[in-house]
mmCIF file of C-alpha atoms in Angstrom:
data_model
loop_
_atom_site.group_PDB
_atom_site.id
_atom_site.type_symbol
_atom_site.label_atom_id
_atom_site.label_comp_id
_atom_site.label_asym_id
_atom_site.label_seq_id
_atom_site.Cartn_x
_atom_site.Cartn_y
_atom_site.Cartn_z
ATOM 1 C CA UNK R 144 -33.592 -7.735 -20.275
ATOM 2 C CA UNK R 145 -34.264 -11.128 -18.533
ATOM 3 C CA UNK R 146 -37.570 -12.100 -20.182
ATOM 4 C CA UNK R 147 -35.839 -11.815 -23.609
ATOM 5 C CA UNK R 148 -32.721 -13.868 -22.408
ATOM 6 C CA UNK R 149 -34.973 -16.681 -20.817
ATOM 7 C CA UNK R 150 -36.860 -16.816 -24.314
ATOM 8 C CA UNK R 151 -33.626 -17.096 -26.355
ATOM 9 C CA UNK R 152 -32.242 -19.880 -23.915
ATOM 10 C CA UNK R 153 -35.623 -21.742 -24.349
ATOM 11 C CA UNK R 154 -36.483 -21.315 -27.940
ATOM 12 C CA UNK R 155 -33.412 -20.020 -29.634
ATOM 13 C CA UNK R 156 -31.412 -22.491 -31.751
ATOM 14 C CA UNK R 157 -27.546 -22.200 -32.289
ATOM 15 C CA UNK R 158 -26.173 -23.520 -35.712
ATOM 16 C CA UNK R 159 -22.569 -23.701 -35.784
ATOM 17 C CA UNK R 160 -20.807 -20.992 -33.871
ATOM 18 C CA UNK R 161 -22.352 -17.973 -35.307
ATOM 19 C CA UNK R 162 -26.059 -18.357 -36.295
ATOM 20 C CA UNK R 163 -28.582 -17.864 -33.745
ATOM 21 C CA UNK R 164 -32.182 -18.904 -35.068
ATOM 22 C CA UNK R 165 -34.801 -17.074 -33.184
ATOM 23 C CA UNK R 166 -37.447 -17.589 -36.014
ATOM 24 C CA UNK R 167 -40.117 -19.033 -33.478
ATOM 25 C CA UNK R 168 -40.726 -15.664 -31.835
ATOM 26 C CA UNK R 169 -38.793 -12.758 -33.588
ATOM 27 C CA UNK R 170 -38.020 -12.747 -37.218
ATOM 28 C CA UNK R 171 -40.481 -15.308 -39.062
ATOM 29 C CA UNK R 172 -43.170 -16.181 -36.509
ATOM 30 C CA UNK R 173 -43.356 -13.191 -34.211
ATOM 31 C CA UNK R 174 -44.733 -13.137 -30.434
ATOM 32 C CA UNK R 175 -46.265 -9.581 -30.578
ATOM 33 C CA UNK R 176 -46.760 -9.814 -26.630
ATOM 34 C CA UNK R 177 -42.929 -10.207 -26.231
ATOM 35 C CA UNK R 178 -42.444 -7.357 -28.856
ATOM 36 C CA UNK R 179 -44.749 -5.320 -26.336
ATOM 37 C CA UNK R 180 -42.267 -5.844 -23.600
ATOM 38 C CA UNK R 181 -39.449 -5.225 -25.897
ATOM 39 C CA UNK R 182 -40.868 -1.830 -26.899
ATOM 40 C CA UNK R 183 -41.518 -0.817 -23.229
ATOM 41 C CA UNK R 184 -37.934 -1.494 -22.284
ATOM 42 C CA UNK R 185 -36.699 0.550 -25.451
ATOM 43 C CA UNK R 186 -38.882 3.349 -24.255
ATOM 44 C CA UNK R 187 -37.490 3.075 -20.713
ATOM 45 C CA UNK R 188 -33.946 3.441 -21.905
ATOM 46 C CA UNK R 189 -34.505 6.121 -24.415
ATOM 47 C CA UNK R 190 -37.250 8.039 -22.458
ATOM 48 C CA UNK R 191 -35.987 11.410 -22.336
ATOM 49 C CA UNK R 192 -34.246 11.746 -25.665
ATOM 50 C CA UNK R 193 -36.951 13.586 -27.754
ATOM 51 C CA UNK R 194 -37.486 10.761 -30.061
ATOM 52 C CA UNK R 195 -40.108 11.705 -32.538
ATOM 53 C CA UNK R 196 -39.251 8.878 -35.280
ATOM 54 C CA UNK R 197 -38.312 5.296 -35.244
ATOM 55 C CA UNK R 198 -36.170 4.271 -38.225
ATOM 56 C CA UNK R 199 -35.468 0.500 -39.094
ATOM 57 C CA UNK R 200 -34.986 -1.397 -42.225
ATOM 58 C CA UNK R 201 -37.110 -4.144 -43.970
ATOM 59 C CA UNK R 202 -38.147 -6.648 -43.224
ATOM 60 C CA UNK R 203 -37.601 -8.149 -39.835
ATOM 61 C CA UNK R 204 -37.063 -4.885 -37.976
ATOM 62 C CA UNK R 205 -40.548 -3.691 -38.881
ATOM 63 C CA UNK R 206 -42.588 -5.499 -36.535
ATOM 64 C CA UNK R 207 -40.277 -4.752 -33.672
ATOM 65 C CA UNK R 208 -40.273 -0.924 -34.914
ATOM 66 C CA UNK R 209 -43.957 -0.606 -35.178
ATOM 67 C CA UNK R 210 -44.634 -2.151 -31.617
ATOM 68 C CA UNK R 211 -41.913 0.047 -29.960
ATOM 69 C CA UNK R 212 -43.260 3.156 -31.800
ATOM 70 C CA UNK R 213 -46.506 2.579 -29.955
ATOM 71 C CA UNK R 214 -44.680 3.192 -26.749
ATOM 72 C CA UNK R 215 -43.195 6.576 -28.079
ATOM 73 C CA UNK R 216 -46.231 7.580 -29.694
ATOM 74 C CA UNK R 217 -44.457 8.538 -32.878
ATOM 75 C CA UNK R 218 -44.282 7.118 -36.486
ATOM 76 C CA UNK R 219 -42.121 4.476 -37.839
ATOM 77 C CA UNK R 220 -40.087 4.846 -41.199
ATOM 78 C CA UNK R 221 -38.731 1.676 -42.783
ATOM 79 C CA UNK R 222 -35.805 1.768 -45.089
ATOM 80 C CA UNK R 223 -36.164 -0.121 -48.308
ATOM 81 C CA UNK R 224 -33.849 -2.550 -49.908
ATOM 82 C CA UNK R 225 -34.154 -0.884 -53.378
ATOM 83 C CA UNK R 226 -33.965 -2.796 -56.605
ATOM 84 C CA UNK R 227 -34.806 0.395 -58.590
ATOM 85 C CA UNK R 228 -32.914 3.465 -59.475
ATOM 86 C CA UNK R 229 -32.714 6.738 -57.347
ATOM 87 C CA UNK R 230 -35.702 8.651 -58.511
ATOM 88 C CA UNK R 231 -33.921 12.102 -59.251
ATOM 89 C CA UNK R 232 -33.130 13.158 -55.840
ATOM 90 C CA UNK R 233 -36.379 11.985 -53.913
ATOM 91 C CA UNK R 234 -34.586 9.605 -51.705
ATOM 92 C CA UNK R 235 -31.512 9.443 -49.447
ATOM 93 C CA UNK R 236 -29.430 6.240 -50.463
ATOM 94 C CA UNK R 237 -26.802 4.254 -48.661
ATOM 95 C CA UNK R 238 -25.115 0.912 -49.357
ATOM 96 C CA UNK R 239 -25.336 -1.996 -46.925
ATOM 97 C CA UNK R 240 -23.410 -5.288 -47.206
ATOM 98 C CA UNK R 241 -25.245 -8.426 -46.136
ATOM 99 C CA UNK R 242 -22.947 -10.995 -44.933
ATOM 100 C CA UNK R 243 -25.893 -13.420 -44.683
ATOM 101 C CA UNK R 244 -26.732 -13.127 -48.276
ATOM 102 C CA UNK R 245 -23.386 -12.056 -49.522
ATOM 103 C CA UNK R 246 -24.517 -8.991 -51.629
ATOM 104 C CA UNK R 247 -24.499 -5.362 -51.387
ATOM 105 C CA UNK R 248 -28.132 -3.529 -51.259
ATOM 106 C CA UNK R 249 -28.822 0.138 -51.917
ATOM 107 C CA UNK R 250 -31.048 1.063 -49.025
ATOM 108 C CA UNK R 251 -33.267 4.088 -49.467
ATOM 109 C CA UNK R 252 -35.491 6.399 -47.540
ATOM 110 C CA UNK R 253 -37.807 9.146 -48.857
ATOM 111 C CA UNK R 254 -36.473 12.573 -48.177
ATOM 112 C CA UNK R 255 -40.019 13.698 -47.453
ATOM 113 C CA UNK R 256 -40.069 11.752 -44.085
ATOM 114 C CA UNK R 257 -36.735 12.484 -42.663
ATOM 115 C CA UNK R 258 -35.045 15.833 -41.921
ATOM 116 C CA UNK R 259 -33.351 18.188 -39.674
ATOM 117 C CA UNK R 260 -36.287 18.352 -37.321
ATOM 118 C CA UNK R 261 -36.298 14.768 -36.472
ATOM 119 C CA UNK R 262 -34.861 13.057 -33.526
ATOM 120 C CA UNK R 263 -34.464 9.538 -34.564
ATOM 121 C CA UNK R 264 -34.350 5.899 -32.746
ATOM 122 C CA UNK R 265 -33.041 3.219 -34.804
ATOM 123 C CA UNK R 266 -34.406 -0.058 -34.154
ATOM 124 C CA UNK R 267 -33.274 -3.552 -35.429
ATOM 125 C CA UNK R 268 -33.475 -7.325 -34.648
ATOM 126 C CA UNK R 269 -29.839 -8.047 -34.743
ATOM 127 C CA UNK R 270 -26.459 -6.251 -34.474
ATOM 128 C CA UNK R 271 -23.437 -8.275 -35.625
ATOM 129 C CA UNK R 272 -21.089 -6.719 -38.081
ATOM 130 C CA UNK R 273 -22.882 -3.499 -37.690
ATOM 131 C CA UNK R 274 -23.497 -3.082 -41.617
ATOM 132 C CA UNK R 275 -27.046 -2.377 -41.629
ATOM 133 C CA UNK R 276 -26.832 -0.008 -38.477
ATOM 134 C CA UNK R 277 -24.047 2.058 -40.157
ATOM 135 C CA UNK R 278 -26.184 2.296 -43.165
ATOM 136 C CA UNK R 279 -29.129 3.753 -41.351
ATOM 137 C CA UNK R 280 -27.003 6.150 -39.433
ATOM 138 C CA UNK R 281 -25.647 7.234 -42.753
ATOM 139 C CA UNK R 282 -29.236 8.016 -43.899
ATOM 140 C CA UNK R 283 -29.771 9.857 -40.737
ATOM 141 C CA UNK R 284 -26.820 12.076 -41.244
ATOM 142 C CA UNK R 285 -27.681 12.615 -44.801
ATOM 143 C CA UNK R 286 -31.103 13.849 -43.635
ATOM 144 C CA UNK R 287 -29.467 16.382 -41.035
ATOM 145 C CA UNK R 288 -31.595 14.473 -38.287
ATOM 146 C CA UNK R 289 -30.360 13.963 -34.792
ATOM 147 C CA UNK R 290 -29.491 10.387 -33.748
ATOM 148 C CA UNK R 291 -30.743 9.483 -30.144
ATOM 149 C CA UNK R 292 -29.320 5.929 -30.533
ATOM 150 C CA UNK R 293 -29.770 2.408 -31.705
ATOM 151 C CA UNK R 294 -32.065 -0.113 -29.922
ATOM 152 C CA UNK R 295 -31.253 -3.602 -30.729
ATOM 153 C CA UNK R 296 -33.062 -6.514 -29.556
ATOM 154 C CA UNK R 297 -29.942 -9.069 -29.934
ATOM 155 C CA UNK R 298 -26.367 -8.206 -30.270
ATOM 156 C CA UNK R 299 -23.604 -10.638 -31.171
ATOM 157 C CA UNK R 300 -21.031 -9.153 -28.981
ATOM 158 C CA UNK R 301 -18.352 -11.450 -30.065
ATOM 159 C CA UNK R 302 -18.718 -9.583 -33.469
ATOM 160 C CA UNK R 303 -17.359 -6.166 -34.168
ATOM 161 C CA UNK R 304 -20.328 -3.834 -34.849
ATOM 162 C CA UNK R 305 -21.499 -2.834 -31.312
ATOM 163 C CA UNK R 306 -17.896 -2.147 -30.172
ATOM 164 C CA UNK R 307 -16.983 -0.082 -33.395
ATOM 165 C CA UNK R 308 -20.112 1.982 -33.192
ATOM 166 C CA UNK R 309 -20.044 2.793 -29.467
ATOM 167 C CA UNK R 310 -16.484 3.693 -30.208
ATOM 168 C CA UNK R 311 -17.745 6.275 -32.436
ATOM 169 C CA UNK R 312 -19.928 7.738 -29.759
ATOM 170 C CA UNK R 313 -23.205 6.202 -31.030
ATOM 171 C CA UNK R 314 -25.577 5.031 -28.092
ATOM 172 C CA UNK R 315 -26.246 1.352 -28.599
ATOM 173 C CA UNK R 316 -28.629 -0.366 -26.353
ATOM 174 C CA UNK R 317 -28.869 -4.067 -26.720
ATOM 175 C CA UNK R 318 -31.482 -5.944 -24.772
ATOM 176 C CA UNK R 319 -29.693 -9.421 -25.028
ATOM 177 C CA UNK R 320 -25.752 -9.385 -25.694
ATOM 178 C CA UNK R 321 -24.394 -12.719 -26.785
ATOM 179 C CA UNK R 322 -20.936 -13.311 -25.390
ATOM 180 C CA UNK R 323 -20.508 -16.618 -27.059
ATOM 181 C CA UNK R 324 -22.469 -19.785 -28.437
ATOM 182 C CA UNK R 325 -22.314 -23.073 -29.822
ATOM 183 C CA UNK R 326 -24.473 -25.993 -30.628
ATOM 184 C CA UNK R 327 -23.070 -27.953 -27.476
ATOM 185 C CA UNK R 328 -23.424 -25.484 -24.821
ATOM 186 C CA UNK R 329 -26.019 -22.991 -26.157
ATOM 187 C CA UNK R 330 -25.934 -19.141 -25.593
ATOM 188 C CA UNK R 331 -24.035 -17.420 -23.242
ATOM 189 C CA UNK R 332 -24.776 -13.664 -22.430
ATOM 190 C CA UNK R 333 -22.672 -10.947 -21.469
ATOM 191 C CA UNK R 334 -22.989 -9.986 -17.610
ATOM 192 C CA UNK E 177 -63.656 2.225 -42.283
ATOM 193 C CA UNK E 178 -64.222 6.050 -42.375
ATOM 194 C CA UNK E 179 -61.146 7.076 -40.553
ATOM 195 C CA UNK E 180 -59.077 5.343 -43.138
ATOM 196 C CA UNK E 181 -60.798 6.511 -46.096
ATOM 197 C CA UNK E 182 -60.439 10.111 -44.800
ATOM 198 C CA UNK E 183 -56.841 9.441 -44.199
ATOM 199 C CA UNK E 184 -56.345 8.298 -47.853
ATOM 200 C CA UNK E 185 -58.288 11.371 -49.321
ATOM 201 C CA UNK E 186 -56.179 13.540 -47.319
ATOM 202 C CA UNK E 187 -52.816 11.963 -47.572
ATOM 203 C CA UNK E 188 -53.035 9.459 -50.432
ATOM 204 C CA UNK E 189 -51.665 10.431 -53.947
ATOM 205 C CA UNK E 190 -52.777 9.216 -57.158
ATOM 206 C CA UNK E 191 -50.108 8.728 -59.818
ATOM 207 C CA UNK E 192 -51.657 7.921 -63.292
ATOM 208 C CA UNK E 193 -54.610 5.800 -63.181
ATOM 209 C CA UNK E 194 -53.661 3.036 -61.044
ATOM 210 C CA UNK E 195 -50.977 3.765 -58.473
ATOM 211 C CA UNK E 196 -52.153 5.077 -55.142
ATOM 212 C CA UNK E 197 -49.133 6.195 -52.964
ATOM 213 C CA UNK E 198 -49.852 6.078 -49.261
ATOM 214 C CA UNK E 199 -46.142 6.008 -48.101
ATOM 215 C CA UNK E 200 -46.695 8.976 -45.723
ATOM 216 C CA UNK E 201 -48.666 6.639 -43.357
ATOM 217 C CA UNK E 202 -48.950 2.950 -44.585
ATOM 218 C CA UNK E 203 -46.228 1.454 -46.380
ATOM 219 C CA UNK E 204 -42.985 3.374 -45.762
ATOM 220 C CA UNK E 205 -43.569 5.943 -43.138
ATOM 221 C CA UNK E 206 -46.337 4.180 -40.943
ATOM 222 C CA UNK E 207 -48.878 5.663 -38.561
ATOM 223 C CA UNK E 208 -48.940 3.078 -35.608
ATOM 224 C CA UNK E 209 -52.038 4.869 -34.033
ATOM 225 C CA UNK E 210 -53.830 4.332 -37.376
ATOM 226 C CA UNK E 211 -52.811 0.733 -37.437
ATOM 227 C CA UNK E 212 -53.970 0.177 -33.940
ATOM 228 C CA UNK E 213 -57.650 1.355 -35.217
ATOM 229 C CA UNK E 214 -57.239 -0.929 -38.208
ATOM 230 C CA UNK E 215 -56.302 -3.873 -36.105
ATOM 231 C CA UNK E 216 -59.309 -3.370 -34.041
ATOM 232 C CA UNK E 217 -61.467 -3.135 -36.976
ATOM 233 C CA UNK E 218 -60.165 -6.515 -38.455
ATOM 234 C CA UNK E 219 -60.753 -7.899 -34.948
ATOM 235 C CA UNK E 220 -64.305 -6.795 -34.953
ATOM 236 C CA UNK E 221 -64.938 -8.337 -38.490
ATOM 237 C CA UNK E 222 -63.161 -11.682 -37.718
ATOM 238 C CA UNK E 223 -64.145 -11.820 -33.950
ATOM 239 C CA UNK E 224 -65.645 -15.255 -33.779
ATOM 240 C CA UNK E 225 -63.516 -17.206 -36.174
ATOM 241 C CA UNK E 226 -61.081 -18.638 -33.929
ATOM 242 C CA UNK E 227 -58.078 -17.154 -35.448
ATOM 243 C CA UNK E 228 -54.883 -18.259 -33.779
ATOM 244 C CA UNK E 229 -52.442 -16.935 -36.514
ATOM 245 C CA UNK E 230 -51.957 -13.982 -38.513
ATOM 246 C CA UNK E 231 -50.166 -14.556 -41.966
ATOM 247 C CA UNK E 232 -48.696 -11.861 -43.943
ATOM 248 C CA UNK E 233 -46.080 -11.203 -46.606
ATOM 249 C CA UNK E 234 -42.755 -9.141 -46.412
ATOM 250 C CA UNK E 235 -42.329 -6.523 -46.125
ATOM 251 C CA UNK E 236 -45.145 -3.649 -45.944
ATOM 252 C CA UNK E 237 -47.651 -6.448 -44.361
ATOM 253 C CA UNK E 238 -45.683 -6.980 -41.392
ATOM 254 C CA UNK E 239 -46.373 -3.834 -39.342
ATOM 255 C CA UNK E 240 -50.204 -4.070 -39.969
ATOM 256 C CA UNK E 241 -50.167 -7.770 -39.129
ATOM 257 C CA UNK E 242 -48.139 -7.235 -35.952
ATOM 258 C CA UNK E 243 -50.353 -4.540 -34.582
ATOM 259 C CA UNK E 244 -53.442 -6.633 -35.750
ATOM 260 C CA UNK E 245 -52.224 -9.467 -33.861
ATOM 261 C CA UNK E 246 -52.358 -7.501 -30.589
ATOM 262 C CA UNK E 247 -56.128 -7.408 -31.057
ATOM 263 C CA UNK E 248 -56.238 -11.045 -31.684
ATOM 264 C CA UNK E 249 -53.622 -12.134 -28.952
ATOM 265 C CA UNK E 250 -52.089 -14.355 -31.411
ATOM 266 C CA UNK E 251 -48.614 -14.612 -33.135
ATOM 267 C CA UNK E 252 -47.743 -13.297 -36.584
ATOM 268 C CA UNK E 253 -46.187 -15.302 -39.220
ATOM 269 C CA UNK E 254 -44.535 -13.542 -42.133
ATOM 270 C CA UNK E 255 -43.816 -15.085 -45.533
ATOM 271 C CA UNK E 256 -40.513 -14.497 -46.986
ATOM 272 C CA UNK E 257 -39.601 -13.830 -50.579
ATOM 273 C CA UNK E 258 -36.936 -16.234 -51.073
ATOM 274 C CA UNK E 259 -33.761 -15.857 -52.974
ATOM 275 C CA UNK E 260 -32.485 -19.209 -51.598
ATOM 276 C CA UNK E 261 -33.312 -22.653 -52.315
ATOM 277 C CA UNK E 262 -36.064 -24.794 -50.650
ATOM 278 C CA UNK E 263 -33.938 -26.528 -47.849
ATOM 279 C CA UNK E 264 -34.946 -30.046 -48.021
ATOM 280 C CA UNK E 265 -38.452 -29.862 -47.301
ATOM 281 C CA UNK E 266 -38.422 -27.518 -44.262
ATOM 282 C CA UNK E 267 -40.616 -25.057 -46.052
ATOM 283 C CA UNK E 268 -43.842 -24.590 -47.766
ATOM 284 C CA UNK E 269 -43.212 -22.729 -51.064
ATOM 285 C CA UNK E 270 -45.279 -20.871 -53.477
ATOM 286 C CA UNK E 271 -44.789 -18.530 -56.537
ATOM 287 C CA UNK E 272 -45.995 -14.834 -56.462
ATOM 288 C CA UNK E 273 -45.810 -12.609 -59.553
ATOM 289 C CA UNK E 274 -45.185 -9.096 -58.744
ATOM 290 C CA UNK E 275 -46.733 -6.709 -61.222
ATOM 291 C CA UNK E 276 -45.097 -3.773 -59.566
ATOM 292 C CA UNK E 277 -41.468 -5.279 -59.928
ATOM 293 C CA UNK E 278 -42.080 -7.414 -63.124
ATOM 294 C CA UNK E 279 -40.683 -10.671 -61.509
ATOM 295 C CA UNK E 280 -41.789 -13.778 -60.002
ATOM 296 C CA UNK E 281 -40.957 -14.519 -56.405
ATOM 297 C CA UNK E 282 -40.610 -17.886 -54.527
ATOM 298 C CA UNK E 283 -42.414 -17.110 -51.237
ATOM 299 C CA UNK E 284 -41.918 -19.423 -48.324
ATOM 300 C CA UNK E 285 -42.961 -20.140 -44.824
ATOM 301 C CA UNK E 286 -41.474 -22.876 -42.394
ATOM 302 C CA UNK E 287 -43.357 -25.849 -41.845
ATOM 303 C CA UNK E 288 -42.757 -25.591 -38.234
ATOM 304 C CA UNK E 289 -45.116 -22.564 -37.776
ATOM 305 C CA UNK E 290 -48.146 -23.574 -40.048
ATOM 306 C CA UNK E 291 -50.033 -26.614 -39.760
ATOM 307 C CA UNK E 292 -53.615 -28.346 -39.590
ATOM 308 C CA UNK E 293 -54.366 -26.877 -35.998
ATOM 309 C CA UNK E 294 -54.147 -23.363 -37.226
ATOM 310 C CA UNK E 295 -56.875 -21.093 -38.256
ATOM 311 C CA UNK E 296 -55.402 -18.405 -40.130
ATOM 312 C CA UNK E 297 -56.242 -14.661 -40.910
ATOM 313 C CA UNK E 298 -54.168 -13.294 -43.927
ATOM 314 C CA UNK E 299 -53.331 -9.624 -43.491
ATOM 315 C CA UNK E 300 -51.930 -7.333 -46.368
ATOM 316 C CA UNK E 301 -51.839 -3.661 -47.201
ATOM 317 C CA UNK E 302 -53.118 -3.782 -50.820
ATOM 318 C CA UNK E 303 -55.225 -6.220 -52.868
ATOM 319 C CA UNK E 304 -55.107 -5.550 -56.539
ATOM 320 C CA UNK E 305 -54.495 -8.484 -58.934
ATOM 321 C CA UNK E 306 -54.532 -10.955 -55.890
ATOM 322 C CA UNK E 307 -51.286 -12.632 -56.880
ATOM 323 C CA UNK E 308 -49.816 -12.064 -53.347
ATOM 324 C CA UNK E 309 -52.882 -13.236 -51.607
ATOM 325 C CA UNK E 310 -53.467 -16.272 -53.802
ATOM 326 C CA UNK E 311 -49.927 -17.339 -52.826
ATOM 327 C CA UNK E 312 -50.608 -16.947 -49.134
ATOM 328 C CA UNK E 313 -53.864 -18.929 -49.607
ATOM 329 C CA UNK E 314 -51.792 -21.638 -51.379
ATOM 330 C CA UNK E 315 -49.457 -21.853 -48.232
ATOM 331 C CA UNK E 316 -52.350 -21.999 -45.876
ATOM 332 C CA UNK E 317 -53.807 -25.104 -47.965
ATOM 333 C CA UNK E 318 -50.362 -26.681 -48.323
ATOM 334 C CA UNK E 319 -50.175 -26.625 -44.498
ATOM 335 C CA UNK E 320 -53.614 -28.118 -44.125
ATOM 336 C CA UNK E 321 -54.612 -25.110 -42.086
ATOM 337 C CA UNK E 322 -58.042 -23.467 -41.873
ATOM 338 C CA UNK E 323 -58.420 -20.129 -43.665
ATOM 339 C CA UNK E 324 -60.571 -17.676 -41.734
ATOM 340 C CA UNK E 325 -60.321 -15.059 -44.510
ATOM 341 C CA UNK E 326 -58.247 -12.256 -45.581
ATOM 342 C CA UNK E 327 -58.036 -8.781 -44.044
ATOM 343 C CA UNK E 328 -57.020 -5.959 -46.664
ATOM 344 C CA UNK E 329 -56.475 -2.354 -45.896
ATOM 345 C CA UNK E 330 -56.893 -1.042 -49.322
ATOM 346 C CA UNK E 331 -58.598 -2.926 -52.053
ATOM 347 C CA UNK E 332 -58.201 -1.741 -55.711
ATOM 348 C CA UNK E 333 -61.793 -2.679 -56.461
ATOM 349 C CA UNK E 334 -61.320 -1.967 -60.243
ATOM 350 C CA UNK E 335 -58.868 -4.588 -60.553
ATOM 351 C CA UNK E 336 -59.826 -8.319 -60.547
ATOM 352 C CA UNK E 337 -58.244 -9.736 -57.481
ATOM 353 C CA UNK E 338 -60.729 -9.258 -54.889
ATOM 354 C CA UNK E 339 -63.845 -10.430 -57.217
ATOM 355 C CA UNK E 340 -61.877 -13.720 -58.193
ATOM 356 C CA UNK E 341 -61.090 -14.628 -54.705
ATOM 357 C CA UNK E 342 -64.587 -13.845 -53.292
ATOM 358 C CA UNK E 343 -65.958 -15.819 -56.191
ATOM 359 C CA UNK E 344 -63.949 -19.007 -54.951
ATOM 360 C CA UNK E 345 -65.474 -18.478 -51.638
ATOM 361 C CA UNK E 346 -62.848 -16.789 -49.915
ATOM 362 C CA UNK E 347 -63.907 -14.078 -47.281
ATOM 363 C CA UNK E 348 -62.141 -11.041 -48.165
ATOM 364 C CA UNK E 349 -62.628 -7.913 -45.828
ATOM 365 C CA UNK E 350 -61.151 -4.729 -47.145
ATOM 366 C CA UNK E 351 -61.241 -1.606 -45.027
ATOM 367 C CA UNK E 352 -61.096 0.814 -48.138
ATOM 368 C CA UNK E 353 -62.365 -0.292 -51.468
ATOM 369 C CA UNK E 354 -61.333 2.119 -54.328
ATOM 370 C CA UNK E 355 -63.718 2.123 -57.082
ATOM 371 C CA UNK E 356 -61.674 4.436 -59.258
ATOM 372 C CA UNK E 357 -58.923 7.046 -59.166
ATOM 373 C CA UNK E 358 -57.129 9.661 -61.220
ATOM 374 C CA UNK E 359 -54.673 12.509 -60.736
ATOM 375 C CA UNK E 360 -57.332 15.105 -61.639
ATOM 376 C CA UNK E 361 -60.326 13.721 -59.304
ATOM 377 C CA UNK E 362 -58.668 11.731 -56.618
ATOM 378 C CA UNK E 363 -60.015 8.569 -55.085
ATOM 379 C CA UNK E 364 -63.456 7.562 -55.175
ATOM 380 C CA UNK E 365 -64.726 4.524 -52.953
ATOM 381 C CA UNK E 366 -67.062 1.896 -53.339
ATOM 382 C CA UNK E 367 -70.213 2.704 -51.599
#
């Protein structure tokens, strides 16, 4: 998605060789007009998949998921990073390791809102190691729902998550795939 | 806002005398069409205030803020509950006590995205004790920004936050004000 790549080149900041800061438009301050275009692009790519629910994880996926859901005319469900105990079978639970924060979270969704009748599109801002995405896929599988695929805004294609998930047969559509980056030369995209 | 009150009556669930669960449409699963109407209503109420930034707090405020921002044609900034240290003056920080989780969070926004040129509308899903809202107002004040007011989806009017903030001169617009609630009789609204 050229508009997004331009924006990353213009406003993204590289720290070291693997941190890409896009907090001026994507995951702290949010440009909702850009999200509108992102949502339309996800809709174009997953148009005929019967998606009836968008699944994401708090916090930075929520805005992207909500505006994408407008294009699909379906609800959003956001998985929560839980600090509380599983309430007697009311939730599906999975574990997600955060490399950024160096911890493992329990991630939950209520059983009421995900089940065998759902066809789910997972949305997230970043894909790198793939831990969050694998956790969300686990929740979809536990619910017996169908997975249409994953729509990712920025994939760090030099990290293993995207390759591993595609090899498992998951349809992963990333709108900007970063091949490499450095503080000196900025961001280079795949293609 | 009648549409919202109807939805709360229909799909909200009261637990005890002070928990109102709206997780089927507002803060776990999200009805984005309803958020579109909520966003338009906030726009109607704060139409001529010169709002150029919507401020909210993760996580459940983000979807509401993003869709509201579409009606204002302005960006969203979401404050983060931080578990990391203040990075050498790069952020404004405040403390917010969560009554639900029984802890005190550091809440931060980057100084880059909030300053004296901003006129801010704060958006959140719930107002009860007012702790989160007071924290966000503190961030706006630290930045030297102007506060247009606060747009709240559901105010628990039987708790002290809304009254205390209005008494301080903050314009608080709540789309549904709950006067009282119980498991037996459901939700009663102010007016």
